[in-house]
XYZ file of N, CA, C and O in Angstrom:
608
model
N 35.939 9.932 13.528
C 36.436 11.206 13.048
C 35.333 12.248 13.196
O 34.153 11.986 12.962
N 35.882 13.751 13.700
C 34.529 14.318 13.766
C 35.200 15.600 12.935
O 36.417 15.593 13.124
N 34.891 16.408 12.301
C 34.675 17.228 11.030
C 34.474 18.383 11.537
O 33.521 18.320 12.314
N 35.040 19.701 11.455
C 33.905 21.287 11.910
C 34.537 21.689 12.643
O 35.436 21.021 13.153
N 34.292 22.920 12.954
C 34.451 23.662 13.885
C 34.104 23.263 15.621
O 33.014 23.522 16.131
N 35.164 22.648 16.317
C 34.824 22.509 17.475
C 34.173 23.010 18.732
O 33.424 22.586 19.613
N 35.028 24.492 18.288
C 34.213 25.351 19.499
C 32.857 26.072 19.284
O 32.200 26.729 20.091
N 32.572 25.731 17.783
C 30.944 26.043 17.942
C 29.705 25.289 18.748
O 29.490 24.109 18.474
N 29.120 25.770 19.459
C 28.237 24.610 20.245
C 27.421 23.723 19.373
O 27.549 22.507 19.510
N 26.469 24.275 18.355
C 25.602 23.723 17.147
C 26.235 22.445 16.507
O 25.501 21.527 16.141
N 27.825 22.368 16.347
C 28.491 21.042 15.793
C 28.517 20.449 16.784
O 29.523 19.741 16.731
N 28.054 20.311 17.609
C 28.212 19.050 18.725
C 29.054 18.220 19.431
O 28.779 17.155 19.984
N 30.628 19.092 19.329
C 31.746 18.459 19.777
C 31.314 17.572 20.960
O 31.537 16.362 20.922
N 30.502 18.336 22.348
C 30.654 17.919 23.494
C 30.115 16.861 23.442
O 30.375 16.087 24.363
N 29.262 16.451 22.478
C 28.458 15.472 22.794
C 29.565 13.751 22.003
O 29.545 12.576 22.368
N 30.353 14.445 20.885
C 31.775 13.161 20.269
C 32.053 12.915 21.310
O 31.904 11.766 21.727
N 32.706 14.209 22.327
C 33.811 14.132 22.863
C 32.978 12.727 24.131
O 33.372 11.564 24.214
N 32.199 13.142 24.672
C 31.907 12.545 25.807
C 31.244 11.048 25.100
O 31.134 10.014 25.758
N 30.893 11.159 23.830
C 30.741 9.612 23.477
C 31.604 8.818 23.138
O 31.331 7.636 22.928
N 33.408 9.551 22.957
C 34.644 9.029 22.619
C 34.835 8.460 24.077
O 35.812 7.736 24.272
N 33.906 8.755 25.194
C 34.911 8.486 26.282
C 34.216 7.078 26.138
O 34.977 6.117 26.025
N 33.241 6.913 26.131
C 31.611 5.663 26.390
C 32.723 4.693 25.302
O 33.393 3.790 25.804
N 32.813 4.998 23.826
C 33.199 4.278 22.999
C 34.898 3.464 23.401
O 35.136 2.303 23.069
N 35.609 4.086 23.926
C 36.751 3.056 24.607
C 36.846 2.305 25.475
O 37.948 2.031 25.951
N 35.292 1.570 26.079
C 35.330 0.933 26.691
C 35.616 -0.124 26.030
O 36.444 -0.866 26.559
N 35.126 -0.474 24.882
C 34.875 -1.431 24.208
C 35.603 -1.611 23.205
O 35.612 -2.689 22.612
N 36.580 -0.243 22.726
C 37.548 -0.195 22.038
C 38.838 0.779 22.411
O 38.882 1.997 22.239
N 39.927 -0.109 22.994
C 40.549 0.733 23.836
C 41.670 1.526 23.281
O 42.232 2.500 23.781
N 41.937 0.798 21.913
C 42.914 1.267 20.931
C 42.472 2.724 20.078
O 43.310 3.334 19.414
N 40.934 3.214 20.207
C 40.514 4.074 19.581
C 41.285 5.093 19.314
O 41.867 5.556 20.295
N 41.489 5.619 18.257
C 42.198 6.819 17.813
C 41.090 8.063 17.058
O 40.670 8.218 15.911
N 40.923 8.715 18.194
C 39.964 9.645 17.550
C 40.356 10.742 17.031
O 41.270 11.259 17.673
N 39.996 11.363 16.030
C 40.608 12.481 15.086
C 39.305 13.789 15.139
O 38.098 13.704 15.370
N 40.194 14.973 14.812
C 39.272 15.774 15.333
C 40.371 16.942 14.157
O 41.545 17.310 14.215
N 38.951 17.264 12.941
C 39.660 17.890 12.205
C 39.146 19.172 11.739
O 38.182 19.138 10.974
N 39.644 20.310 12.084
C 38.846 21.606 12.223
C 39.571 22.929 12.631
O 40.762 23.114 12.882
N 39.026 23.377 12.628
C 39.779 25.149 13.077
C 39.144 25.340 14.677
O 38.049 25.053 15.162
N 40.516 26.033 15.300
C 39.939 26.233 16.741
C 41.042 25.940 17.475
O 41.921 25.221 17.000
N 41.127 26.441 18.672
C 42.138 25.862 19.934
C 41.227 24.439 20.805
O 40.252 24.561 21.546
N 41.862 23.287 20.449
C 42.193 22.185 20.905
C 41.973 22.518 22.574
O 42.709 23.264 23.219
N 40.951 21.888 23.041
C 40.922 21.449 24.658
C 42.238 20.497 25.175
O 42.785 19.854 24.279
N 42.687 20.384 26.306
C 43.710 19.865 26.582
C 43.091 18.705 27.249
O 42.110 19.080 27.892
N 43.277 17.558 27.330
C 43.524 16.327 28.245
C 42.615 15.563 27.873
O 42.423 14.543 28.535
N 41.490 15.940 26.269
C 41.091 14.581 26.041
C 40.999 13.362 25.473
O 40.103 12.565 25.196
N 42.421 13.451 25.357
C 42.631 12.174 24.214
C 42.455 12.012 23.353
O 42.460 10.842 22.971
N 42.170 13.094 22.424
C 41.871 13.066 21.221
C 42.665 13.728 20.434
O 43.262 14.764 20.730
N 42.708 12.989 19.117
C 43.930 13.733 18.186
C 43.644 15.317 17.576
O 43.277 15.062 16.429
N 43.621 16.403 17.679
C 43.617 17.369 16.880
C 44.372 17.656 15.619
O 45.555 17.624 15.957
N 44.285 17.958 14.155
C 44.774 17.855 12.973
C 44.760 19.281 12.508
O 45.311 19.732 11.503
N 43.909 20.034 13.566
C 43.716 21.585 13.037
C 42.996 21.305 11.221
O 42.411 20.281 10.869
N 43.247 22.421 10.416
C 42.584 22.485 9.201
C 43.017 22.057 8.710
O 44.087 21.987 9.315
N 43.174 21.321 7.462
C 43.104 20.280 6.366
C 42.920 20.937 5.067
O 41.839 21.333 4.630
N 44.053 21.024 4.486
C 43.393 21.044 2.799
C 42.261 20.148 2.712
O 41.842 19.347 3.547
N 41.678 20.533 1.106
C 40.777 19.417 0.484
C 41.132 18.116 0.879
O 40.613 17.493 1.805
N 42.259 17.634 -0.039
C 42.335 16.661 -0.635
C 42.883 15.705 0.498
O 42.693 14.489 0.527
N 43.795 16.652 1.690
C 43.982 15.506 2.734
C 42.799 15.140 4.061
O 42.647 14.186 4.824
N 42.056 16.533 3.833
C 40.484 16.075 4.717
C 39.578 14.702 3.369
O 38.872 13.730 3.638
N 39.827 14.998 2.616
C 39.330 13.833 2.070
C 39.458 12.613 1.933
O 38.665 11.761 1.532
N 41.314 12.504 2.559
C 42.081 11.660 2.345
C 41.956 10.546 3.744
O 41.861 9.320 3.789
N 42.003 11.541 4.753
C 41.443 11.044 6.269
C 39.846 10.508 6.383
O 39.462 9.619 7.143
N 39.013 11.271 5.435
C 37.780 10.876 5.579
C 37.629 9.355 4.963
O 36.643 8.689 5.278
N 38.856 8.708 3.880
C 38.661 7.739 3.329
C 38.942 6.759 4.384
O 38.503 5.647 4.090
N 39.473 6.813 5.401
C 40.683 5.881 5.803
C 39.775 5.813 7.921
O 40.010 5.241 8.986
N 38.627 6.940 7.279
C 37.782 6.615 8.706
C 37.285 5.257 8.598
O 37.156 4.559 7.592
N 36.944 4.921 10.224
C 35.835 3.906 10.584
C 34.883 4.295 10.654
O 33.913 3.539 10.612
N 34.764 5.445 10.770
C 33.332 6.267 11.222
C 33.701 7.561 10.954
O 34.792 8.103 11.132
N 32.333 8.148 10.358
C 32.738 9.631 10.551
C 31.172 10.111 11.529
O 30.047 9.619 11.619
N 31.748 11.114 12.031
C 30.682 11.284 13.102
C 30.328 12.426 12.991
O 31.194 13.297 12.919
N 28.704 12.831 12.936
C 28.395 14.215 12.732
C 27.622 14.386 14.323
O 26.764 13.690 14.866
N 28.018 15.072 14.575
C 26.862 14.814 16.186
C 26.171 16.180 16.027
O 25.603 16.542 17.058
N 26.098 16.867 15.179
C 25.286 18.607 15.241
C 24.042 18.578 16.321
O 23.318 17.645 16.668
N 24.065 19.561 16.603
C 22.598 19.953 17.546
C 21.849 20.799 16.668
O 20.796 20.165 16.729
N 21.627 21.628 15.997
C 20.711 21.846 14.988
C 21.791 23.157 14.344
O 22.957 23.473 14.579
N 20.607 23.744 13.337
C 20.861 24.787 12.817
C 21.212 24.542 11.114
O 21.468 25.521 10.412
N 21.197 23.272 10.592
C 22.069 22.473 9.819
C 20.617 22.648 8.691
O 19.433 22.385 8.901
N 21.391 23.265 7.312
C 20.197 23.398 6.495
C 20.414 22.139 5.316
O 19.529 21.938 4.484
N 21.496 21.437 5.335
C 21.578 20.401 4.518
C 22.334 18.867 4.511
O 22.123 17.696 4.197
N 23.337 19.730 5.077
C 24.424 18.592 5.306
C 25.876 17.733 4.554
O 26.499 16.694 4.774
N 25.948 19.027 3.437
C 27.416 18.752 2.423
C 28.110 17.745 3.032
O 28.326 16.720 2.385
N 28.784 17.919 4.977
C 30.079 17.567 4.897
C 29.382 15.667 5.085
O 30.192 14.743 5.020
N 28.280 15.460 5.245
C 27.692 14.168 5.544
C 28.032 13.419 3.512
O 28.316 12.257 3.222
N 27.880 14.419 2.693
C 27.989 14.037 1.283
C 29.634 13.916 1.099
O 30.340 13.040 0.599
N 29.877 14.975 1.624
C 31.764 14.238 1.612
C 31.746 13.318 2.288
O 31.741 12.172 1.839
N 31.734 13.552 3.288
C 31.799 11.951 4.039
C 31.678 10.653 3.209
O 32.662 9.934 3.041
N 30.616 10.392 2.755
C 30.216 9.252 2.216
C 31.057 8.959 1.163
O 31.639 7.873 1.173
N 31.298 10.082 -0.147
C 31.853 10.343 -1.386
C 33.148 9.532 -1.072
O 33.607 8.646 -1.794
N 33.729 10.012 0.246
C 35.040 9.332 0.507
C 34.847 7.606 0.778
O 35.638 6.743 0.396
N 33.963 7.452 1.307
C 33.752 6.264 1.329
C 33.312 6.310 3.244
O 32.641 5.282 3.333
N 33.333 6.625 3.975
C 33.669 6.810 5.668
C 31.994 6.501 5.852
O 31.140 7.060 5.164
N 31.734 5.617 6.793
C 30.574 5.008 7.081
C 29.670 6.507 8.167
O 30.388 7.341 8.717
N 28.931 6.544 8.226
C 28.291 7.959 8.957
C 27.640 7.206 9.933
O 27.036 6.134 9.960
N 27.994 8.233 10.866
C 26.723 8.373 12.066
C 26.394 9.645 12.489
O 27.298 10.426 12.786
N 24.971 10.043 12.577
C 24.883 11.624 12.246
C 23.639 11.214 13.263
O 22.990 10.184 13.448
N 23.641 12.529 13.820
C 22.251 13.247 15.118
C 21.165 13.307 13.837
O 21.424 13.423 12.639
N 19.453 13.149 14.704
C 18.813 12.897 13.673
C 18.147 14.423 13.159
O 16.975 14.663 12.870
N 18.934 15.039 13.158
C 18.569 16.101 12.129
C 17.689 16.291 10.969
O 18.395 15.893 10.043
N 16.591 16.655 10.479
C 16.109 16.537 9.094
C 16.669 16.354 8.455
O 16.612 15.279 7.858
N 17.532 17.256 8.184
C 18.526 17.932 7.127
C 19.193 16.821 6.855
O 19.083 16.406 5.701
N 19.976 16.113 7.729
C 20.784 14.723 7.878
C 19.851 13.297 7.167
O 19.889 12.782 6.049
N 19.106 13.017 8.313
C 17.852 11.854 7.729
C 17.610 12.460 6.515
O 17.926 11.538 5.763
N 17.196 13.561 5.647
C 17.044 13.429 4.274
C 18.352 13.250 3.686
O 18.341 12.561 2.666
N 19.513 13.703 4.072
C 20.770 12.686 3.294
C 21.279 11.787 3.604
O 22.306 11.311 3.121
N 20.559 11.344 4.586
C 20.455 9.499 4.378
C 19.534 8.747 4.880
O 19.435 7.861 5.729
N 18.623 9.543 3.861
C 18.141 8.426 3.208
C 17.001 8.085 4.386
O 16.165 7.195 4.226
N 17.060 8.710 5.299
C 15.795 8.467 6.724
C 16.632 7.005 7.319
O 15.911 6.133 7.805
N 18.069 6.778 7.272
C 19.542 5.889 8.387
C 19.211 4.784 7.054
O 19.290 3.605 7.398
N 18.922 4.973 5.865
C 19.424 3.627 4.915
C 20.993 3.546 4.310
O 21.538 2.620 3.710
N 21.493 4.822 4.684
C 22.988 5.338 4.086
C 23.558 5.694 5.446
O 24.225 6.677 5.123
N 23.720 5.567 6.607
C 24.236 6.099 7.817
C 23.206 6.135 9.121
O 21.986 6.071 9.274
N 23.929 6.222 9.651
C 23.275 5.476 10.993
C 22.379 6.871 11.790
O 22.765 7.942 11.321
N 21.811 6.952 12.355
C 21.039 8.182 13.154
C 20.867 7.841 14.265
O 20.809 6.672 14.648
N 20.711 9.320 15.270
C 21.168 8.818 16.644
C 20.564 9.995 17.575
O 21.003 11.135 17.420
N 19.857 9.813 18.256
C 18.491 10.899 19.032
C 19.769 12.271 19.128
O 20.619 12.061 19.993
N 19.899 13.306 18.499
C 20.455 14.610 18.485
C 20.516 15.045 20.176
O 19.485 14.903 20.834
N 21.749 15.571 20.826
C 22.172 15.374 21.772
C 22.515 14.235 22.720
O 22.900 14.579 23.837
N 22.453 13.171 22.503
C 22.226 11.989 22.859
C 23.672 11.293 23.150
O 23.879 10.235 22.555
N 24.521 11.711 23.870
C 26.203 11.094 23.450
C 25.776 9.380 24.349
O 26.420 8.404 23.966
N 24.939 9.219 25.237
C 25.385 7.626 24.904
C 24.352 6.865 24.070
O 24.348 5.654 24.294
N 23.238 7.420 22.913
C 23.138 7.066 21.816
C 24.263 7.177 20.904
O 24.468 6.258 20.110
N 24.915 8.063 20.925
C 25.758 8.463 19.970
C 26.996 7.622 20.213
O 27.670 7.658 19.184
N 27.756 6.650 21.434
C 28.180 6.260 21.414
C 27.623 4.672 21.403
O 28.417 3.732 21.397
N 26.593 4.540 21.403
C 25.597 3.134 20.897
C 26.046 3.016 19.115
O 26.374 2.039 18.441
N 25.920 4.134 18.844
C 25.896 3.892 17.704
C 27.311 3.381 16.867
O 27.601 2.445 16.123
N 28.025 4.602 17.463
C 29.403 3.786 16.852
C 30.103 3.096 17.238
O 31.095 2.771 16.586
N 29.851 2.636 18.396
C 30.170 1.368 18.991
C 29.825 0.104 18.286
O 30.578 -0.869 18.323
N 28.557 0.110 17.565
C 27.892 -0.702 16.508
C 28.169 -0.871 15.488
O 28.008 -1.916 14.859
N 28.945 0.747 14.876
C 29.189 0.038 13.465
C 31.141 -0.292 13.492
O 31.841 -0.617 12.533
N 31.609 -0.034 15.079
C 32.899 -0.316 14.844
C 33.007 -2.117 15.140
O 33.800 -3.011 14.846
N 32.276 -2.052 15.562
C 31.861 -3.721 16.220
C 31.868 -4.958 14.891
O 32.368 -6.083 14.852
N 30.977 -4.071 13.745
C 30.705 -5.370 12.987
C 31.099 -4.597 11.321
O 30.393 -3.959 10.540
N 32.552 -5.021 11.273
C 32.904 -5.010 9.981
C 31.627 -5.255 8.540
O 31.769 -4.546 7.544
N 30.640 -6.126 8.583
C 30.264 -5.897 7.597
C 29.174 -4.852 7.883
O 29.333 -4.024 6.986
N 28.378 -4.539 8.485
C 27.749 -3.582 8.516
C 28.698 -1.941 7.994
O 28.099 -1.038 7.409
N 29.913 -1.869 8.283
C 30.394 -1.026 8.231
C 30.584 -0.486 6.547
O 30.317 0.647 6.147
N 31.179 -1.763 5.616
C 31.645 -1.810 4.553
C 30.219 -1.605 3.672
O 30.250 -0.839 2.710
N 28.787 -2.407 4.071
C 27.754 -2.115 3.743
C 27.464 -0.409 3.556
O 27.288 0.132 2.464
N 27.461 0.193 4.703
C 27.188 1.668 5.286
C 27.961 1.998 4.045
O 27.377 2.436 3.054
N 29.402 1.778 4.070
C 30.555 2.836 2.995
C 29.655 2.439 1.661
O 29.077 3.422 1.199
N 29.485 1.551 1.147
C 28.389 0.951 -0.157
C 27.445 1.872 -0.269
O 27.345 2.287 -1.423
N 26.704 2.356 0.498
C 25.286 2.491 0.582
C 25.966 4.393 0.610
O 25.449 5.394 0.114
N 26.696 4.312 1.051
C 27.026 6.291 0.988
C 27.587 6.319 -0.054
O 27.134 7.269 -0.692
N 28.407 5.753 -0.653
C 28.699 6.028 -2.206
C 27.747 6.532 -3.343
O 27.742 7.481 -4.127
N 26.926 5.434 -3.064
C 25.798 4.977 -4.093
C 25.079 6.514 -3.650
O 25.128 7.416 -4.486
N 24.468 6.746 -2.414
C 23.800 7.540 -1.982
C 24.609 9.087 -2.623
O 23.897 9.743 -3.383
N 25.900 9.594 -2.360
C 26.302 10.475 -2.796
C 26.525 10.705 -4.301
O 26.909 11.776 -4.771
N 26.253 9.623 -4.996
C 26.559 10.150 -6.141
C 25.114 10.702 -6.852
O 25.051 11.070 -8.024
N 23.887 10.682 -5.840
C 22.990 11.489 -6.457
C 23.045 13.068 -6.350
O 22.267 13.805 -6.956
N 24.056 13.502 -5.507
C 24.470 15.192 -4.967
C 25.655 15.336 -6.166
O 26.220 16.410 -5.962
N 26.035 14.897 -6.924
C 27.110 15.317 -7.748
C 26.499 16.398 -8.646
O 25.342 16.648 -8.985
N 27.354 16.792 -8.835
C 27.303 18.265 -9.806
C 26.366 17.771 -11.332
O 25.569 18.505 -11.915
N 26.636 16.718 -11.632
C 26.382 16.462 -12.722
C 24.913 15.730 -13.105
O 24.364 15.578 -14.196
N 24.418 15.252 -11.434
C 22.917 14.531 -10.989
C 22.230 16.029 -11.296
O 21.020 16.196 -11.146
């Protein structure tokens, strides 16, 4: 699942998109979701959902295998990486500061050389591969997000 604004360059669509292609080799059933504001490119196989209330972007974020942040920079913290997790959705995020300090320097989500789409498809190729690593990751972002709560 990838999150944001697509047609901004800084969120890193091009780099999902072209690691969605790397990632069906190995998983051919992939259903990739792509949930955001913007006109939808045509012919790449990927699902567009356009914008999302809260509660059903939260609802999709539960029910990911992955949520994928691929940003190229500009990123001063990284909220939607804290939703992510909150929902439970295992991360793989470009290694951004901003990112590696919300998780944890990859102890809560996976990190992946920033621009890098066949790192980036190394990566989630890896955590779609091995169920427990995955359920671990969702563990470890829970735990990890509930230090960003309003109330921490």
């Amino acid at each position: 699942m990838f999150l944001g604004r697509f047609d901004e360059p800084r969120k890193g669509f091009e780099h999902f998109a072209a690691a969605i292609d790397q990632v069906r080799h190995e998983f051919p059933r992939l259903d990739p979701v792509v949930v955001g504001p913007g006109v939808p490119p045509h012919g790449t196989g990927l699902r567009f959902t356009g914008p999302l209330p809260d509660a059903e972007r939260d609802k999709m974020l539960g029910r990911a295998d992955v949520y994928v942040a691929p940003n190229t920079g500009g990123e001063s913290f990284g909220i939607i990486l804290i939703e992510a997790m909150s929902a439970g959705a295992p991360v793989v995020a470009s290694d951004l500061e901003a990112f590696a300090r919300v998780l944890d320097d990859g102890r809560c989500g996976v990190l992946f050389d920033t621009g890098d789409a066949a790192a980036l498809a190394h990566a989630v190729t890896g955590v779609l591969a091995d169920r427990g690593a995955r359920d671990a990751l969702s563990r470890a972002g829970r735990e990890r997000a509930r230090l960003y709560d309003w109330s921490a």
